[in-house]
CSV table of C-alpha atoms and ligand atoms in Angstrom, one decimal:
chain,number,residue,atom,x,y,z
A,1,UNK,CA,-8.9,11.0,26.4
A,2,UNK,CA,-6.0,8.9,25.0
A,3,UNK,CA,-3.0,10.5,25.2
A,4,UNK,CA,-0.9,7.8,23.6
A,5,UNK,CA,-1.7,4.9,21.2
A,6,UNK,CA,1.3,2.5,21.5
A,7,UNK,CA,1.6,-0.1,18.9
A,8,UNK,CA,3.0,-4.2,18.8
A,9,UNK,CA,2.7,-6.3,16.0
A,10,UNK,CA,5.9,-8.6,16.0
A,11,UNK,CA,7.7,-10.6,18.9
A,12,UNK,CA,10.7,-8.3,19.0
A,13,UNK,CA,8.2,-5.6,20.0
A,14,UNK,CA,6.6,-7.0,22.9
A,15,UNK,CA,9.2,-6.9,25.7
A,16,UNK,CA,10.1,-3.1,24.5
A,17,UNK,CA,6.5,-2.3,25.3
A,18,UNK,CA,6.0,-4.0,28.6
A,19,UNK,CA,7.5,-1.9,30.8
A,20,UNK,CA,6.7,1.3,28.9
A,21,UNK,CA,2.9,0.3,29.4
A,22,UNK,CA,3.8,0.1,33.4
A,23,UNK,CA,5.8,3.3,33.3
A,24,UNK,CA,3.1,4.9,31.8
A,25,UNK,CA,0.3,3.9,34.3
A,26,UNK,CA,2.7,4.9,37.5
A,27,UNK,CA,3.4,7.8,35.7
A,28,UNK,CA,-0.6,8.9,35.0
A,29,UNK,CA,0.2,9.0,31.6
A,30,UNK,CA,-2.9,7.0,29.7
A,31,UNK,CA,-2.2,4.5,27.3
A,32,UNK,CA,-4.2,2.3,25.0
A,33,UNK,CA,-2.6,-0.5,23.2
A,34,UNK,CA,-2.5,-1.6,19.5
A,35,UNK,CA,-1.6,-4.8,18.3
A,36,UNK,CA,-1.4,-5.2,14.5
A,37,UNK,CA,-1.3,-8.6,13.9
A,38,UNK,CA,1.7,-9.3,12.3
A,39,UNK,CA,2.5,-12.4,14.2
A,40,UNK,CA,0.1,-14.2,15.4
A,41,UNK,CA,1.2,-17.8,15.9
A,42,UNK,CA,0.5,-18.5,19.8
A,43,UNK,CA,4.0,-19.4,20.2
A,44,UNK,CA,5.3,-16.0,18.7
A,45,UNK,CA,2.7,-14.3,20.3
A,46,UNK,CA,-0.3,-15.2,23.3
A,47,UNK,CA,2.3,-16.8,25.0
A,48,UNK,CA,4.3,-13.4,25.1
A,49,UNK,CA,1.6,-11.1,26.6
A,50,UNK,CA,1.2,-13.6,29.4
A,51,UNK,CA,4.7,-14.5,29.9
A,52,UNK,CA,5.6,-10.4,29.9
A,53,UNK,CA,2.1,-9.6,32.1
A,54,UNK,CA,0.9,-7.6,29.2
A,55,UNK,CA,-2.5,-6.8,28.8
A,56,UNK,CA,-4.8,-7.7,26.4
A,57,UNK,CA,-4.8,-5.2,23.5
A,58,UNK,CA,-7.7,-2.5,23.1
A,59,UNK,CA,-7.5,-3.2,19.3
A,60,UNK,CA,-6.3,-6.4,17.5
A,61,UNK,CA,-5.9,-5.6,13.6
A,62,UNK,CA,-5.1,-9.1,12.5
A,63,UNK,CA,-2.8,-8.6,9.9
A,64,UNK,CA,-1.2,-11.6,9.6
A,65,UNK,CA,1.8,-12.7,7.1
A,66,UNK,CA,2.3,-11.2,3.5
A,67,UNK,CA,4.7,-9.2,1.0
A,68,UNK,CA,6.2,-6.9,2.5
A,69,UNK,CA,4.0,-4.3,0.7
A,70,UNK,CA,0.7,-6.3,1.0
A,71,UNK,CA,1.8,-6.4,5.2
A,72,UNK,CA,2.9,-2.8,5.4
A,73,UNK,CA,-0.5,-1.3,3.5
A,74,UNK,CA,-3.1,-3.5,5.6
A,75,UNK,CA,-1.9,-2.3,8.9
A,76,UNK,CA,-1.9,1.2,7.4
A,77,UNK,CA,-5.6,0.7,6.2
A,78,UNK,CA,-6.6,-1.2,9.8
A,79,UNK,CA,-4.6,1.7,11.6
A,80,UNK,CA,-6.4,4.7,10.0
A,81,UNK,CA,-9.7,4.2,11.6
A,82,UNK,CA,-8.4,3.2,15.2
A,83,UNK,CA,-6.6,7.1,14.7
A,84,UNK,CA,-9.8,8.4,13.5
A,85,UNK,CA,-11.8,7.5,16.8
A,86,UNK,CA,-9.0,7.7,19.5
A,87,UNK,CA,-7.7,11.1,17.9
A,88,UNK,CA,-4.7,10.1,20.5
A,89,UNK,CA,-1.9,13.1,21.3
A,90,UNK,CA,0.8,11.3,20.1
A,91,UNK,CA,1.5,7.4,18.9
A,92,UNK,CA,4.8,5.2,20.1
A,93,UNK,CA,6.4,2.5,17.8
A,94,UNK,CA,9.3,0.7,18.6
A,95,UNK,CA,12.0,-1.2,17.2
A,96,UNK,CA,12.1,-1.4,13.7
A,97,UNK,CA,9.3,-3.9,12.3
A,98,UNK,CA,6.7,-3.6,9.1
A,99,UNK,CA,4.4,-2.6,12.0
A,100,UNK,CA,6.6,0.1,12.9
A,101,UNK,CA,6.8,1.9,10.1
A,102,UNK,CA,3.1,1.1,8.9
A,103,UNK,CA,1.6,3.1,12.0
A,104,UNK,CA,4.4,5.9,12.2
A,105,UNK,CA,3.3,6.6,8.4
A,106,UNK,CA,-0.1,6.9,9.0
A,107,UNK,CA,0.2,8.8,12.4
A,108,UNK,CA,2.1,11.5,10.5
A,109,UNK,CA,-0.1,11.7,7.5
A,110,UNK,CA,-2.5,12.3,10.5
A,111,UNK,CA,-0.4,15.2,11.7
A,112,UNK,CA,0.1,13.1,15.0
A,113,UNK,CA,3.3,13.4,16.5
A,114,UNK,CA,5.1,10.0,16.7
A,115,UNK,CA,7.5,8.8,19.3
A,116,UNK,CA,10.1,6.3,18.4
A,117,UNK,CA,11.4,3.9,21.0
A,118,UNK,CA,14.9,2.4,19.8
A,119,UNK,CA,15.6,5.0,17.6
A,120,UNK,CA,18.9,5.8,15.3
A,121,UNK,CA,20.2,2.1,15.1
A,122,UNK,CA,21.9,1.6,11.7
A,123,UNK,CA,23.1,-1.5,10.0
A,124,UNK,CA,24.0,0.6,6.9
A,125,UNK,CA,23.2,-2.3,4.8
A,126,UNK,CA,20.0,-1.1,3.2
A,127,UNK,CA,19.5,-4.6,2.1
A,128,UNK,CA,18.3,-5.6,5.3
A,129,UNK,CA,14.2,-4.8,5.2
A,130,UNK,CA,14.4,-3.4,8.8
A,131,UNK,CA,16.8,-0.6,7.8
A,132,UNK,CA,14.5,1.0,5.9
A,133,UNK,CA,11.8,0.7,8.7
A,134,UNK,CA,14.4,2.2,11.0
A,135,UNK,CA,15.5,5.4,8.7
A,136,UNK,CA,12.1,6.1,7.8
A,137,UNK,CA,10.5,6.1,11.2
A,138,UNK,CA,13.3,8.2,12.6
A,139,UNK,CA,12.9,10.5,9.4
A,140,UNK,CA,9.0,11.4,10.5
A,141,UNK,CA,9.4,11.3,14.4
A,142,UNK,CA,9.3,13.9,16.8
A,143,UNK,CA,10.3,12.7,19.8
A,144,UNK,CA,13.6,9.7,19.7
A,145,UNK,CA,14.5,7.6,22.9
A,146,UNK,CA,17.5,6.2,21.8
A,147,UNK,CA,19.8,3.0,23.4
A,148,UNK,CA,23.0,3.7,23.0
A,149,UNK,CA,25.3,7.1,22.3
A,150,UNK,CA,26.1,6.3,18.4
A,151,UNK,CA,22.4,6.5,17.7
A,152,UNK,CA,22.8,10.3,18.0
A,153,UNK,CA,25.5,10.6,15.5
A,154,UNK,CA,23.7,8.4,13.1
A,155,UNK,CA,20.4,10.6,13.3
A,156,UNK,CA,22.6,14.0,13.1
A,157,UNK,CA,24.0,12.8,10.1
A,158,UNK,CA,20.6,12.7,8.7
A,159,UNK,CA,20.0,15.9,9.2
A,160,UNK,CA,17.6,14.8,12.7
A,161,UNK,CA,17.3,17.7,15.1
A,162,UNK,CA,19.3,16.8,18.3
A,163,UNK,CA,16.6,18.5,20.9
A,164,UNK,CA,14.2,15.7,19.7
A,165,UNK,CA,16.5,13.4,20.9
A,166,UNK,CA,17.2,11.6,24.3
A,167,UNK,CA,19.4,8.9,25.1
A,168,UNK,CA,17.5,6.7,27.9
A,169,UNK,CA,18.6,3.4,27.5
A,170,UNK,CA,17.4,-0.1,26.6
A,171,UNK,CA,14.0,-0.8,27.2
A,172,UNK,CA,14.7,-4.5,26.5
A,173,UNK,CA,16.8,-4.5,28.8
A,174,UNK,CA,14.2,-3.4,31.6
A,175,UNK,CA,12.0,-6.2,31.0
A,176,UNK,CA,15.1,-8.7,31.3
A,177,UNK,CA,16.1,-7.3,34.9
A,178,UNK,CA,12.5,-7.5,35.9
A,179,UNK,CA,11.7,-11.4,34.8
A,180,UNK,CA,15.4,-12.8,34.9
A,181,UNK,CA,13.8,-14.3,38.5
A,182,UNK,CA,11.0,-15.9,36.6
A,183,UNK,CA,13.1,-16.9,33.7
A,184,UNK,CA,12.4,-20.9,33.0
A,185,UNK,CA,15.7,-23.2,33.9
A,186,UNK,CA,17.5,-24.4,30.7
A,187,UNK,CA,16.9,-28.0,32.1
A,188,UNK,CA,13.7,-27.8,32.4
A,189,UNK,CA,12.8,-26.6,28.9
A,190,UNK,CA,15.6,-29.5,27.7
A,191,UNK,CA,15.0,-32.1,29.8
A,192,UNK,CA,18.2,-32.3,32.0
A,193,UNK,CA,20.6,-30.4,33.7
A,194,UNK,CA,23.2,-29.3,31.2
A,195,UNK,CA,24.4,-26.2,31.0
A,196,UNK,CA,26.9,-27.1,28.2
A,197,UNK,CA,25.0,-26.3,25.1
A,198,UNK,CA,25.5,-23.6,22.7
A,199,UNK,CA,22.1,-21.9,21.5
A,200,UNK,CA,21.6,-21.5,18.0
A,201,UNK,CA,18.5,-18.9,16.7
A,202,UNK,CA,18.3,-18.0,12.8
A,203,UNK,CA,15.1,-16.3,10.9
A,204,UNK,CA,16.8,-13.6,8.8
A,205,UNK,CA,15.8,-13.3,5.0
A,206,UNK,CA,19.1,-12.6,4.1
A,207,UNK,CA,20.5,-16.4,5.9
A,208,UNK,CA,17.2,-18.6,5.8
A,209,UNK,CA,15.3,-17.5,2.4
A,210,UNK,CA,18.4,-19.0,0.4
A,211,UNK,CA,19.1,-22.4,-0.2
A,212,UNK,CA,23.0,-22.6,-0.5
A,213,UNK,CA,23.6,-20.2,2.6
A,214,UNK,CA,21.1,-21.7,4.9
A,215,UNK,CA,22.7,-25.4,3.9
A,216,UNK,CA,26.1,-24.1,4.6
A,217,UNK,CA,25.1,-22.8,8.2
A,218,UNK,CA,23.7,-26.1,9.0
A,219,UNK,CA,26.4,-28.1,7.9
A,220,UNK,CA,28.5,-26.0,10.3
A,221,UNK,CA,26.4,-26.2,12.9
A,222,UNK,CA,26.0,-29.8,13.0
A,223,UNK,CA,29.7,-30.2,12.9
A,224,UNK,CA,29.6,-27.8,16.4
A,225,UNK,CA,27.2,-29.6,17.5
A,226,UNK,CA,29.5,-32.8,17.7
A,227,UNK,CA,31.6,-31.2,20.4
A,228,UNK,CA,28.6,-29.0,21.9
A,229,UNK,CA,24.8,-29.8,21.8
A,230,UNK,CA,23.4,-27.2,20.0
A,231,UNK,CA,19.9,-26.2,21.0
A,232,UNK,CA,17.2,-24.5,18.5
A,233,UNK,CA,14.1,-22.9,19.1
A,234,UNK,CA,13.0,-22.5,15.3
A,235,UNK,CA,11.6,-19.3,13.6
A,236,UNK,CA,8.4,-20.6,11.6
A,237,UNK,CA,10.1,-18.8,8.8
A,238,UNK,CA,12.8,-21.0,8.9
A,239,UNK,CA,10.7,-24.2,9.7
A,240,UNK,CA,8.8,-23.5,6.7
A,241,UNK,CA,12.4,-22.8,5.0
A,242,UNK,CA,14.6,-26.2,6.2
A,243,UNK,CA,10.9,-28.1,4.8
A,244,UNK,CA,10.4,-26.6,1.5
A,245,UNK,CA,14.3,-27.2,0.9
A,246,UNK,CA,14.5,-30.4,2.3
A,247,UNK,CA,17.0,-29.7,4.7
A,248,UNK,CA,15.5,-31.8,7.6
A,249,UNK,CA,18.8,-34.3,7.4
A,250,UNK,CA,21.0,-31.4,8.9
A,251,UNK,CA,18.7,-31.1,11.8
A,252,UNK,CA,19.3,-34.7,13.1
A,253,UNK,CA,22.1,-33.7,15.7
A,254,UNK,CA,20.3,-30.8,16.9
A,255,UNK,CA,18.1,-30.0,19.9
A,256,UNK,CA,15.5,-28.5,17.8
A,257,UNK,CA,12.6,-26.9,19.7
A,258,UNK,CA,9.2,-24.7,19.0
A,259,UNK,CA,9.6,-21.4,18.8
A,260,UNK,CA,10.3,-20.6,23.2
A,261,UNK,CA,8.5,-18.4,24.9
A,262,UNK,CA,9.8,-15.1,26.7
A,263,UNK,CA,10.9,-17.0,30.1
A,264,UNK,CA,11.9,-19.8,28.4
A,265,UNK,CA,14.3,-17.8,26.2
A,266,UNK,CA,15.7,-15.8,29.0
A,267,UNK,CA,16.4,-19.0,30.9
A,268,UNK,CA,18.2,-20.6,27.9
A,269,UNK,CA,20.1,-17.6,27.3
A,270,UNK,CA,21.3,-17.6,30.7
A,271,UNK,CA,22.7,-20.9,31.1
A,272,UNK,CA,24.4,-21.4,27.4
A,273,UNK,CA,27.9,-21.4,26.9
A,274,UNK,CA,27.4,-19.4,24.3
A,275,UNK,CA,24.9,-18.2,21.6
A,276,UNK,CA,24.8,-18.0,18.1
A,277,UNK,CA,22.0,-15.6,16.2
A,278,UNK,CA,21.1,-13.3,13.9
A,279,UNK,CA,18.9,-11.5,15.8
A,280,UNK,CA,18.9,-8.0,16.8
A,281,UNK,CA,17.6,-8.3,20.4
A,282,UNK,CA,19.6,-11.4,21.1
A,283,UNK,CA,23.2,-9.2,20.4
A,284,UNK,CA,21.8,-7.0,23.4
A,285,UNK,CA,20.3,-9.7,26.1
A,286,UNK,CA,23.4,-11.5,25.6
A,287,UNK,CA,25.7,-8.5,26.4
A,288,UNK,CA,23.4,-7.7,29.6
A,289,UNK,CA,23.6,-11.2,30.7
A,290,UNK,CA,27.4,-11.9,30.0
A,291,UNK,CA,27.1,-14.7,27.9
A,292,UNK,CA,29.5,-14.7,24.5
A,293,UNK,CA,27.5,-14.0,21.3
A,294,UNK,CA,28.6,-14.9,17.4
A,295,UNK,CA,26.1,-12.9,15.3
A,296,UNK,CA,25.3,-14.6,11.7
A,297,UNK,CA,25.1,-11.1,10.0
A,298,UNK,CA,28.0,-8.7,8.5
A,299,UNK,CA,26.7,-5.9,10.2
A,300,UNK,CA,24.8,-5.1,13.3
A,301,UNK,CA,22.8,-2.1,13.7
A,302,UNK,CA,23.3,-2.6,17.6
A,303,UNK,CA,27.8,-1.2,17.6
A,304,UNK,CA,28.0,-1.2,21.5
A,305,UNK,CA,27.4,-4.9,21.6
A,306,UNK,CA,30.9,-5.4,19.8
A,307,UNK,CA,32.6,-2.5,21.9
A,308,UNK,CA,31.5,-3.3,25.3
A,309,UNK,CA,29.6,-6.5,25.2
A,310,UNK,CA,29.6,-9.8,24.6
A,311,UNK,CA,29.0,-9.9,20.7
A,312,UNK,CA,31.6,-11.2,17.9
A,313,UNK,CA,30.6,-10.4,14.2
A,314,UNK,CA,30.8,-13.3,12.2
A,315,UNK,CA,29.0,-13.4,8.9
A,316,UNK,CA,28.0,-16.2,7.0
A,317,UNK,CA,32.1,-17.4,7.1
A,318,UNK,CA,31.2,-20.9,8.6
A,319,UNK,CA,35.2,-21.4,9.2
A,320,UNK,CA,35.4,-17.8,11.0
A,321,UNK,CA,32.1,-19.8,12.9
A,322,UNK,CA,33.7,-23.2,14.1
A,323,UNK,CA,36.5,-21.4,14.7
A,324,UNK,CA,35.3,-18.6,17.0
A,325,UNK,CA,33.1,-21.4,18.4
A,326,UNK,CA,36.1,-23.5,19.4
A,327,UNK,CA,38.0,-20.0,21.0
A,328,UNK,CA,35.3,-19.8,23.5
A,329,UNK,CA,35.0,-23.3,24.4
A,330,UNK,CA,38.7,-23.1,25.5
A,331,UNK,CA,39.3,-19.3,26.8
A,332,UNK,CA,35.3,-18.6,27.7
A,333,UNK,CA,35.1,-15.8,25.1
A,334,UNK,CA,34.8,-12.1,25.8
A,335,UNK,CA,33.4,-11.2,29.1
A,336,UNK,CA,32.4,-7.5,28.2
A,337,UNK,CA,30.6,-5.1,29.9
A,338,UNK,CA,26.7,-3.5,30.7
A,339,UNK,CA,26.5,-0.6,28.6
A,340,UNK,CA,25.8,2.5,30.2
A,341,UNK,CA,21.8,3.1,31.0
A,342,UNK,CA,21.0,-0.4,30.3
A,343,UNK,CA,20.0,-0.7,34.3
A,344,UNK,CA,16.0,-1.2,34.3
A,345,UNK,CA,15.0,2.5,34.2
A,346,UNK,CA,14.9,3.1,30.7
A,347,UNK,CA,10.8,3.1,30.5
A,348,UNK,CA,11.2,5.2,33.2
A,349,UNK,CA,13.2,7.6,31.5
A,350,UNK,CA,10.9,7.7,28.5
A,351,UNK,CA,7.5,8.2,31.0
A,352,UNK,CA,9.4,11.3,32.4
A,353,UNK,CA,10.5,12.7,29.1
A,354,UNK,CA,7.0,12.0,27.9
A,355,UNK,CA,5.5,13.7,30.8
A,356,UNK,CA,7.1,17.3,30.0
A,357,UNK,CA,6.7,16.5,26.2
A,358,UNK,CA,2.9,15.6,26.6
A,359,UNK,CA,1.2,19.0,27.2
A,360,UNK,CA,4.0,20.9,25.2
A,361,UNK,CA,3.2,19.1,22.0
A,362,UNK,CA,-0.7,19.9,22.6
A,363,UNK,CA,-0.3,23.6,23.1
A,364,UNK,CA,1.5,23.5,19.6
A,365,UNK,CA,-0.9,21.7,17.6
A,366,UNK,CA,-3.3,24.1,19.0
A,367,UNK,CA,-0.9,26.8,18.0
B,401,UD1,C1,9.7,-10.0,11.7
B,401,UD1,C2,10.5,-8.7,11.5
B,401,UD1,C3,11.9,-8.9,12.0
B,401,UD1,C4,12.0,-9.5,13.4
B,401,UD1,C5,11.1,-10.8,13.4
B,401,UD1,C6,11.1,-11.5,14.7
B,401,UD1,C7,9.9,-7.2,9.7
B,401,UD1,C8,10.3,-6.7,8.3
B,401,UD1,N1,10.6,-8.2,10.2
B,401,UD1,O1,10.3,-10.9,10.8
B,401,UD1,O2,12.6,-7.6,12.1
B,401,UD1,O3,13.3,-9.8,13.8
B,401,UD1,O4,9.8,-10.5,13.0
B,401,UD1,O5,10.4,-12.7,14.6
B,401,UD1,O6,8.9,-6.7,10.2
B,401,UD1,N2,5.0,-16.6,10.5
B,401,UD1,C9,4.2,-17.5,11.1
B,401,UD1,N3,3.6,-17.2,12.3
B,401,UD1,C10,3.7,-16.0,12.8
B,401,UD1,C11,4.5,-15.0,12.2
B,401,UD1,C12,5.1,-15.3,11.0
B,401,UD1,O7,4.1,-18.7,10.7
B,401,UD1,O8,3.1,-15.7,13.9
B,401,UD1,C13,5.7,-17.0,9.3
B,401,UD1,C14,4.9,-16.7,8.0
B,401,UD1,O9,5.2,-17.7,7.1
B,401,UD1,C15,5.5,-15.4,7.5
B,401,UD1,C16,6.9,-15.5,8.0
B,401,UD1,O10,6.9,-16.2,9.2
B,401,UD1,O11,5.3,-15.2,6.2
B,401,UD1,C17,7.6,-14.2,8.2
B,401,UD1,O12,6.9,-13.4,9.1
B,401,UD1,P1,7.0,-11.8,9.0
B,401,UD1,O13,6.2,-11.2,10.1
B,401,UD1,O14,6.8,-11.3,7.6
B,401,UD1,O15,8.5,-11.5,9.3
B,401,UD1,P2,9.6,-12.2,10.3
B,401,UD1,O16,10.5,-13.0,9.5
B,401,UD1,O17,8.9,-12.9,11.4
């Protein structure tokens, strides 16, 4: 019998569920895994489960792209039957994707306890799409692994019962530590042996969907890039973006790339002077690997990046930008700290959790 379905559907999901999967199997705990769909390019996706060692998925639910309702209700109606005939004791999500949400709704409508990896992260900006994924998964969970301390206040405050909650650490994290050996040397992936570059990644809505602000962040970063090559593994969101607005021009001075793969990514990370995103994950590999980190967003969901690590908050402010840009370039930036837990063991953490939990939250379904 299954004991837990565990679900992927986007890239930011697949290195939180590596080393769950593997904590799992040492721990006897069985697993099946489900992968919606949701990306499905081979750059954003194959090339993840082999880079991450990853098997392959017991059900594929090729979602693909759509609306963000049309996306959210097909993995629910492609989910449903895969509950039906596992009938598994509980279902993990992660992170905070369409995907995420999609399964934890239907799990729950199920009466199927869900576990939510990465939970209690808040931007506060309910603008963002992901906010909602993350209140609302949190909001019908009944077990939280959470990655840093402030998650626990956020899911108090709304009214989240503290014994369903454990602080374990960042499962990202665990799958850096383990393939930071493997990662793929910046010069290799560029072509030489320069380790003065400044990496540059950008996909979200709120910067690439709009003409005037994704134009303005070019500009700027073409102007860096005249005092620092600037390299860019590019979203196919914002491929598709820079095209339809005929924005190629601004890309001239950059080292613009494919979308990189997981070891490819870790081994650019590693070697920049210093990166600039608006991803989520990105804020916390940078802090565990030391490297300075200017975050494109007004907020960030992920505090202890700013407070111990690596991370700067910068906005869309293209002058805050060039300026912070030319700081580190002369004083190396802020050196920061590992937060607390983020040491490998955090799947481990959640496997042992889970292994108490497991037979607990049978007895009281039978109950
Ligand atoms: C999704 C997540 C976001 C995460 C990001 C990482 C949600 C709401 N958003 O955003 O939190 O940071 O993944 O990449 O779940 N596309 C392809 N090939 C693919 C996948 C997408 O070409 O394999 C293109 C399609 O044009 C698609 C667009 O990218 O419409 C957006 O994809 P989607 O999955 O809707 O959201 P992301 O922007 O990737």
């Amino acid at each position: 019998m299954t004991q837990v379905l565990c679900i992927v559907g986007a890239r930011p999901n697949f290195m939180k569920i590596a080393p769950i999967m593997t904590a799992f199997q040492t721990s006897g705990i069985s697993a099946k895994l489900v992968h919606t769909g949701q990306h499905y390019d081979e750059a954003m996706n194959d090339r993840f489960f082999s880079d991450l060692g990853i098997r392959a998925p017991d059900y594929h639910l090729e979602v693909g792209s759509g609306s963000h309702a049309n996306q959210t209700a097909e993995v629910m109606k492609r989910f449903e039957p895969v509950m039906l005939e596992e009938n598994p004791s509980a279902v993990l999500v992660v992170g905070d994707v369409n995907s995420t949400i999609a399964c934890a709704l239907v799990a729950s409508k199920l009466n199927v306890p869900v576990v939510h990896v990465e939970a209690g992260l808040r931007s506060y900006d309910r603008g963002m799409p992901e906010e909602i994924n993350r209140v609302l998964t949190d909001q019908i969970s009944s077990l939280l692994f959470t990655t840093e301390r402030s998650a626990l206040e956020n899911l108090k405050r709304e009214g989240i019962d503290e014994s369903s909650v454990h602080f374990v650490g960042n499962v990202m994290i665990d799958s850096l530590h383990r393939n930071l050996v493997r990662a793929v040397p910046a010069g290799h992936t560029l072509g030489g042996n320069s380790d003065q570059y400044a990496l540059l990644t950008l996909h979200r809505p709120s910067n690439v969907d709009d003409k005037s602000v994704l134009a303005s962040l070019l500009e700027a970063v073409d102007e860096i890039s005249r005092s620092l090559p600037v390299v860019f593994p590019m979203h196919p969101r914002t491929s598709a973006k820079v095209e339809s607005f005929g924005l190629h021009g601004l890309l001239k001075n950059l080292h613009v790339l494919p979308p990189a793969g997981y070891l490819e990514m870790l081994g650019l990370m590693k070697s920049a002077r210093l990166v600039m995103t608006d991803s989520g994950g990105i804020q916390e590999e940078t802090t565990a690997l030391g490297v300075p980190c200017l975050t494109l967003r007004e907020n960030t969901e992920r505090p202890i990046t700013l407070h111990e690590g690596t991370n700067t908050l910068i906005g869309v402010d293209t002058n805050a930008l060039k300026k912070a840009v030319s700081e580190i370039l002369a004083t190396g930036g802020k050196a920061g700290r590992v937060p607390e837990y983020w040491d490998g063991r955090a799947a481990e953490r959640i496997a042992q959790v889970m292994k108490d939990w497991l037979p607990a939250s049978m007895e009281r379904e039978v109950a």
